[in-house]
Tab-separated table of C-alpha atoms in Angstrom:
chain	number	residue	atom	x	y	z
D	26	MET	CA	-5.189	5.081	5.609
D	27	GLY	CA	-4.988	2.028	7.819
D	28	ALA	CA	-2.618	3.704	10.227
D	29	LEU	CA	-4.904	6.777	10.528
D	30	TYR	CA	-7.900	4.539	11.159
D	31	ALA	CA	-5.895	2.662	13.786
D	32	ALA	CA	-5.109	6.029	15.361
D	33	GLY	CA	-8.735	6.714	15.883
D	34	LYS	CA	-9.811	8.585	12.735
D	35	LYS	CA	-13.323	7.847	11.590
D	36	PRO	CA	-13.987	6.937	7.886
D	37	SER	CA	-15.767	10.205	7.366
D	38	GLU	CA	-12.725	12.090	8.692
D	39	LEU	CA	-10.445	10.150	6.365
D	40	ILE	CA	-12.617	10.974	3.331
D	41	GLU	CA	-12.546	14.665	4.356
D	42	LEU	CA	-8.745	14.508	4.703
D	43	ILE	CA	-8.326	12.969	1.241
D	44	HIS	CA	-10.495	15.741	-0.223
D	45	HIS	CA	-7.790	18.188	0.643
D	46	PHE	CA	-4.987	16.165	-0.900
D	47	ASN	CA	-3.145	17.812	-3.807
D	48	LEU	CA	-0.967	15.193	-5.509
D	49	ASN	CA	1.462	17.680	-6.870
D	50	ASP	CA	2.156	18.904	-3.367
D	51	LEU	CA	1.770	15.495	-1.665
D	52	TYR	CA	4.657	13.966	-3.606
D	53	ARG	CA	7.085	16.851	-3.902
D	54	ARG	CA	10.710	16.110	-3.267
D	55	ARG	CA	13.062	17.261	-0.532
D	56	PRO	CA	16.847	17.717	-1.008
D	57	GLU	CA	17.603	14.671	1.197
D	58	ASP	CA	15.219	12.340	-0.602
D	59	GLY	CA	16.758	9.263	-2.132
D	60	PRO	CA	16.619	8.194	-5.778
D	61	ALA	CA	13.057	8.411	-7.110
D	62	ILE	CA	10.909	10.493	-9.424
D	63	PHE	CA	8.776	11.829	-6.519
D	64	GLY	CA	9.370	12.509	-2.855
D	65	HIS	CA	7.659	12.285	0.484
D	66	ALA	CA	7.644	15.960	1.524
D	67	GLY	CA	3.886	16.617	1.388
D	68	LEU	CA	2.987	13.179	2.690
D	69	ILE	CA	5.194	13.696	5.736
D	70	GLU	CA	3.522	17.035	6.487
D	71	VAL	CA	0.019	15.600	6.192
D	72	LEU	CA	0.748	12.503	8.276
D	73	SER	CA	2.684	14.469	10.884
D	74	ASP	CA	-0.300	16.665	11.500
D	75	VAL	CA	-2.367	13.517	12.330
D	76	LEU	CA	0.131	11.132	13.842
D	77	GLY	CA	2.778	13.451	15.214
D	78	ASP	CA	5.759	11.428	16.444
D	79	GLY	CA	3.462	8.619	17.564
D	80	ASP	CA	4.463	5.089	18.304
D	81	PHE	CA	2.692	1.860	17.321
D	82	SER	CA	1.945	1.274	21.031
D	83	GLN	CA	-0.175	4.438	21.080
D	84	LEU	CA	-2.563	3.274	18.353
D	85	LYS	CA	-6.143	2.398	19.384
D	86	ILE	CA	-6.251	-0.663	17.102
D	87	PRO	CA	-3.423	-3.182	16.459
D	88	PHE	CA	-1.725	-2.190	13.204
D	89	GLY	CA	1.211	-3.266	11.092
D	90	CYS	CA	2.480	-2.745	7.628
D	91	THR	CA	4.958	-4.471	5.286
D	92	ALA	CA	8.043	-3.432	3.462
D	93	VAL	CA	10.753	-5.173	1.459
D	94	ASP	CA	14.447	-4.862	2.187
D	95	LEU	CA	16.377	-4.468	-1.011
D	96	ASN	CA	19.611	-5.709	0.592
D	97	THR	CA	18.284	-9.087	1.603
D	98	ALA	CA	15.281	-9.343	-0.771
D	99	LYS	CA	13.037	-10.228	2.189
D	100	GLU	CA	9.763	-9.036	3.453
D	101	VAL	CA	9.835	-6.999	6.669
D	102	TYR	CA	7.003	-6.532	9.081
D	103	LEU	CA	6.712	-3.076	10.654
D	104	THR	CA	4.845	-3.418	13.931
D	105	SER	CA	6.706	-1.250	16.433
D	106	GLY	CA	8.443	2.049	16.747
D	107	ASN	CA	7.578	5.260	14.847
D	108	VAL	CA	4.427	4.881	12.839
D	109	LEU	CA	5.223	7.641	10.316
D	110	GLU	CA	8.567	6.112	9.469
D	111	ALA	CA	6.861	2.764	8.921
D	112	ILE	CA	4.297	4.220	6.598
D	113	LEU	CA	6.953	5.975	4.497
D	114	ALA	CA	8.858	2.728	4.084
D	115	SER	CA	5.719	0.682	3.369
D	116	SER	CA	4.562	3.171	0.716
D	117	ALA	CA	7.917	3.655	-1.042
D	118	PHE	CA	6.799	2.493	-4.519
D	119	PRO	CA	10.083	1.469	-6.212
D	120	GLY	CA	11.383	4.114	-8.522
D	121	MET	CA	8.476	6.482	-7.902
D	122	LEU	CA	9.069	7.143	-4.203
D	123	PRO	CA	12.457	7.060	-2.396
D	124	PRO	CA	13.411	3.980	-0.356
D	125	ARG	CA	13.794	4.388	3.397
D	126	PRO	CA	17.270	3.476	4.841
D	127	TRP	CA	17.263	2.066	8.378
D	128	ASN	CA	20.491	0.645	9.770
D	129	ASP	CA	21.307	-2.212	7.334
D	130	TYR	CA	17.867	-2.096	5.753
D	131	LEU	CA	16.890	-0.341	2.573
D	132	LEU	CA	13.116	-0.569	2.500
D	133	VAL	CA	10.581	-0.191	-0.286
D	134	ASP	CA	6.855	-0.848	-0.696
D	135	GLY	CA	5.817	-4.156	0.853
D	136	GLY	CA	3.635	-4.789	-2.176
D	137	VAL	CA	6.702	-5.859	-4.091
D	138	LEU	CA	6.409	-9.280	-2.291
D	139	ASP	CA	3.084	-9.143	-0.524
D	140	PRO	CA	0.468	-6.793	-2.041
D	141	VAL	CA	-2.273	-8.129	0.279
D	142	PRO	CA	-0.639	-8.858	3.661
D	143	VAL	CA	-3.035	-11.476	4.971
D	144	LYS	CA	-0.415	-13.221	7.075
D	145	LEU	CA	0.514	-10.115	8.954
D	146	ALA	CA	-3.139	-9.472	9.741
D	147	ARG	CA	-3.360	-13.026	11.207
D	148	LEU	CA	-0.267	-12.396	13.377
D	149	LEU	CA	-1.814	-9.176	14.732
D	150	ALA	CA	-5.216	-10.782	15.599
D	151	PRO	CA	-4.978	-14.596	15.405
D	152	GLY	CA	-8.554	-15.269	16.545
D	153	LEU	CA	-10.267	-12.898	14.166
D	154	PRO	CA	-11.292	-13.497	10.495
D	155	VAL	CA	-9.022	-11.795	7.926
D	156	ILE	CA	-11.070	-9.734	5.457
D	157	ALA	CA	-8.699	-8.857	2.539
D	158	VAL	CA	-9.285	-5.936	0.154
D	159	THR	CA	-7.785	-6.612	-3.252
D	160	LEU	CA	-7.571	-3.659	-5.535
D	161	GLN	CA	-7.684	-5.681	-8.781
D	162	PRO	CA	-10.230	-7.959	-10.516
D	163	PRO	CA	-9.785	-11.664	-10.733
D	164	PRO	CA	-7.354	-12.985	-13.381
D	165	GLU	CA	-10.044	-13.934	-15.918
D	166	GLU	CA	-10.864	-10.226	-16.290
D	167	TRP	CA	-7.293	-8.995	-16.806
D	168	GLY	CA	-7.555	-9.063	-20.590
D	169	ARG	CA	-10.208	-6.299	-20.414
D	170	LEU	CA	-8.298	-3.960	-18.160
D	171	PRO	CA	-7.160	-0.513	-19.379
D	172	GLU	CA	-3.466	-0.092	-19.892
D	173	ALA	CA	-1.479	1.133	-16.929
D	174	ASP	CA	0.025	4.476	-17.959
D	175	ILE	CA	2.043	6.195	-15.268
D	176	ILE	CA	3.346	8.753	-17.760
D	177	ASP	CA	-0.104	10.139	-18.382
D	178	THR	CA	-1.453	9.906	-14.841
D	179	ALA	CA	1.458	10.644	-12.548
D	180	PRO	CA	1.657	14.200	-11.152
D	181	LEU	CA	4.910	15.023	-12.858
D	182	PRO	CA	6.063	18.724	-12.889
D	183	ILE	CA	6.145	18.707	-16.660
D	184	PRO	CA	3.598	20.229	-19.083
D	185	HIS	CA	1.143	17.646	-20.334
D	186	ARG	CA	1.960	18.434	-24.001
D	187	LEU	CA	5.563	17.477	-23.410
D	188	LEU	CA	4.540	14.273	-21.666
D	189	GLN	CA	2.261	13.403	-24.635
D	190	GLY	CA	5.179	14.016	-26.975
D	191	PHE	CA	7.525	11.882	-24.863
D	192	SER	CA	4.960	9.034	-24.776
D	193	ARG	CA	5.060	8.860	-28.581
D	194	LEU	CA	8.851	8.501	-28.721
D	195	ARG	CA	10.505	5.131	-28.782
D	196	ILE	CA	11.772	5.506	-25.246
D	197	GLY	CA	8.281	6.629	-24.099
D	198	GLN	CA	6.753	3.510	-25.673
D	199	ALA	CA	9.390	1.387	-24.025
D	200	VAL	CA	8.496	2.833	-20.660
D	201	LYS	CA	4.811	1.978	-21.286
D	202	ILE	CA	5.697	-1.583	-22.239
D	203	PHE	CA	7.816	-1.944	-19.064
D	204	THR	CA	5.034	-0.513	-16.787
D	205	ARG	CA	2.408	-2.718	-18.424
D	206	SER	CA	4.585	-5.798	-17.952
D	207	MET	CA	5.292	-4.910	-14.298
D	208	ASP	CA	1.603	-4.282	-13.729
D	209	ILE	CA	0.831	-7.835	-14.919
D	210	ASN	CA	3.602	-9.200	-12.703
D	211	SER	CA	2.408	-7.386	-9.589
D	212	ARG	CA	-1.180	-8.576	-10.162
D	213	MET	CA	0.044	-12.180	-10.398
D	214	VAL	CA	2.104	-11.840	-7.204
D	215	ALA	CA	-1.033	-10.652	-5.430
D	216	GLU	CA	-3.063	-13.583	-6.649
D	217	LEU	CA	-0.414	-16.111	-5.759
D	218	ARG	CA	-0.144	-14.677	-2.251
D	219	LEU	CA	-3.977	-14.833	-1.910
D	220	MET	CA	-3.817	-18.528	-2.921
D	221	ILE	CA	-1.160	-19.243	-0.319
D	222	ASP	CA	-2.409	-17.166	2.575
D	223	ARG	CA	-6.129	-17.638	2.044
D	224	PRO	CA	-8.053	-14.749	3.643
D	225	ASP	CA	-11.371	-15.649	5.172
D	226	VAL	CA	-13.082	-13.112	2.863
D	227	ASN	CA	-11.710	-11.323	-0.201
D	228	ILE	CA	-13.363	-8.079	-1.203
D	229	ARG	CA	-12.540	-6.661	-4.666
D	230	PRO	CA	-13.724	-3.068	-5.138
D	231	ASN	CA	-13.977	-2.090	-8.795
D	232	VAL	CA	-11.202	0.545	-8.732
D	233	ILE	CA	-8.877	-0.815	-11.405
D	234	ARG	CA	-9.812	1.978	-13.822
D	235	PHE	CA	-8.054	4.487	-11.575
D	236	GLY	CA	-4.363	5.090	-11.998
D	237	LEU	CA	-1.799	4.711	-9.243
D	238	PHE	CA	-1.166	8.507	-9.012
D	239	GLU	CA	-4.465	9.689	-10.330
D	240	GLN	CA	-6.443	12.320	-8.455
D	241	VAL	CA	-9.706	10.537	-7.652
D	242	ASP	CA	-12.796	11.689	-5.700
D	243	PRO	CA	-12.658	9.847	-2.398
D	244	ASP	CA	-16.406	9.727	-2.216
D	245	ILE	CA	-16.466	7.618	-5.345
D	246	LEU	CA	-13.842	5.253	-3.933
D	247	ALA	CA	-15.857	4.964	-0.610
D	248	ASP	CA	-19.014	4.150	-2.547
D	249	LEU	CA	-17.245	1.458	-4.537
D	250	GLY	CA	-15.817	0.019	-1.338
D	251	ARG	CA	-19.177	-0.061	0.379
D	252	GLN	CA	-20.773	-1.735	-2.635
D	253	ALA	CA	-18.114	-4.433	-2.820
D	254	ALA	CA	-18.333	-5.047	0.928
D	255	SER	CA	-22.126	-5.351	0.839
D	256	GLU	CA	-21.832	-8.010	-1.837
D	257	LYS	CA	-19.620	-10.045	0.518
D	258	TYR	CA	-21.850	-9.466	3.570
D	259	ALA	CA	-22.982	-13.132	3.868
D	260	GLU	CA	-19.341	-14.333	3.669
D	261	ILE	CA	-18.300	-11.884	6.346
D	262	VAL	CA	-21.136	-13.010	8.669
D	263	ASN	CA	-20.105	-16.667	8.060
D	264	ALA	CA	-16.451	-15.947	8.722
D	265	ALA	CA	-17.355	-14.349	12.093
D	266	SER	CA	-19.621	-17.269	13.074
D	267	LEU	CA	-18.755	-20.148	15.369
D	268	SER	CA	-18.169	-22.441	12.361
D	269	GLY	CA	-15.832	-19.837	10.903
D	270	LYS	CA	-13.860	-19.761	14.181
D	271	ILE	CA	-13.591	-23.576	14.134
D	272	ARG	CA	-12.332	-23.568	10.518
D	273	ARG	CA	-9.654	-21.035	11.483
D	274	LEU	CA	-8.693	-23.120	14.496
D	275	PHE	CA	-8.035	-26.250	12.399
D	276	ARG	CA	-6.804	-24.607	9.225
D	277	GLN	CA	-3.599	-26.246	8.182
D	278	ILE	CA	-1.088	-23.637	6.856
D	279	ALA	CA	2.140	-24.804	5.183
D	280	PRO	CA	5.155	-23.608	7.213
D	281	THR	CA	6.942	-20.661	5.608
D	282	GLU	CA	9.935	-18.673	6.728
D	283	GLU	CA	8.841	-15.720	8.888
D	284	PRO	CA	9.943	-12.319	7.709
D	285	ALA	CA	12.119	-10.132	9.840
D	286	VAL	CA	10.326	-7.787	12.269
D	287	LEU	CA	11.972	-4.430	12.808
D	288	ALA	CA	12.824	-3.853	16.495
D	289	ARG	CA	11.310	-0.916	18.219
D	290	GLY	CA	14.771	0.543	18.846
D	291	ASP	CA	15.705	0.377	15.174
D	292	LEU	CA	12.695	2.513	14.124
D	293	GLU	CA	13.048	5.054	16.830
D	294	ARG	CA	16.773	5.460	16.522
D	295	ASP	CA	16.708	5.911	12.694
D	296	SER	CA	13.779	8.283	12.714
D	297	SER	CA	15.575	10.460	15.277
D	298	ARG	CA	18.614	10.526	13.079
D	299	GLU	CA	16.633	11.795	10.159
D	300	ARG	CA	15.033	14.551	12.273
D	301	GLU	CA	18.506	15.637	13.304
D	302	ALA	CA	19.691	15.587	9.712
D	303	THR	CA	16.747	17.752	8.562
């Protein structure tokens, strides 16, 4: 959604677009898709209608997204080249959506290493406050969270009765244990990155009850987002004030290794190869 907003879409237009999403169609596979349960076919069609073959330089607002290269185990910042290609790489949830190969890179969802990319936001707009949106509650509330259950919520092309039967088998229970464990791990990664990167404001909409691939009314999500933002209004005003600017100017950030940034040529060259292949 961030890329579409950066391309000039209004929030009301984004909500209307999401209303027309059909998850079963959105994540259908193509013959050339890599190893994953789902594919990018529907997502490519939807985003192509809005973004076309647009480049980062054509966006109205500075935008970037993150991915992780499986070959080097490093975070990659996607800030130039083909926007659609960058989105597909940044949203390639491991195992669920296919990784995106570019030259020597094999890219998956940036959330593997950086679920809330505060540092990238600072690089894009160094003088502005970073307002992070964290889609999970604070750690002290984790014990009250519902179990993550991809088997029951994912739009798999399998009758629900068969899925329920599978979930009662030993292997189904093992999958649930694995997904619950990885969910805890990803939440902890997010909290650690927030502690390190320290956004100026951290907004936490109460959306944890919704599954990763669950069909959700976007109006409900928008209302929850507005409510969470209004609760942080005073912090947002303070972050944008003169004192907030001074704090950002003198903030001491421990030096860390910068992730690789894909060159514009890499993105454009590889996206054109895929178009030729398809």
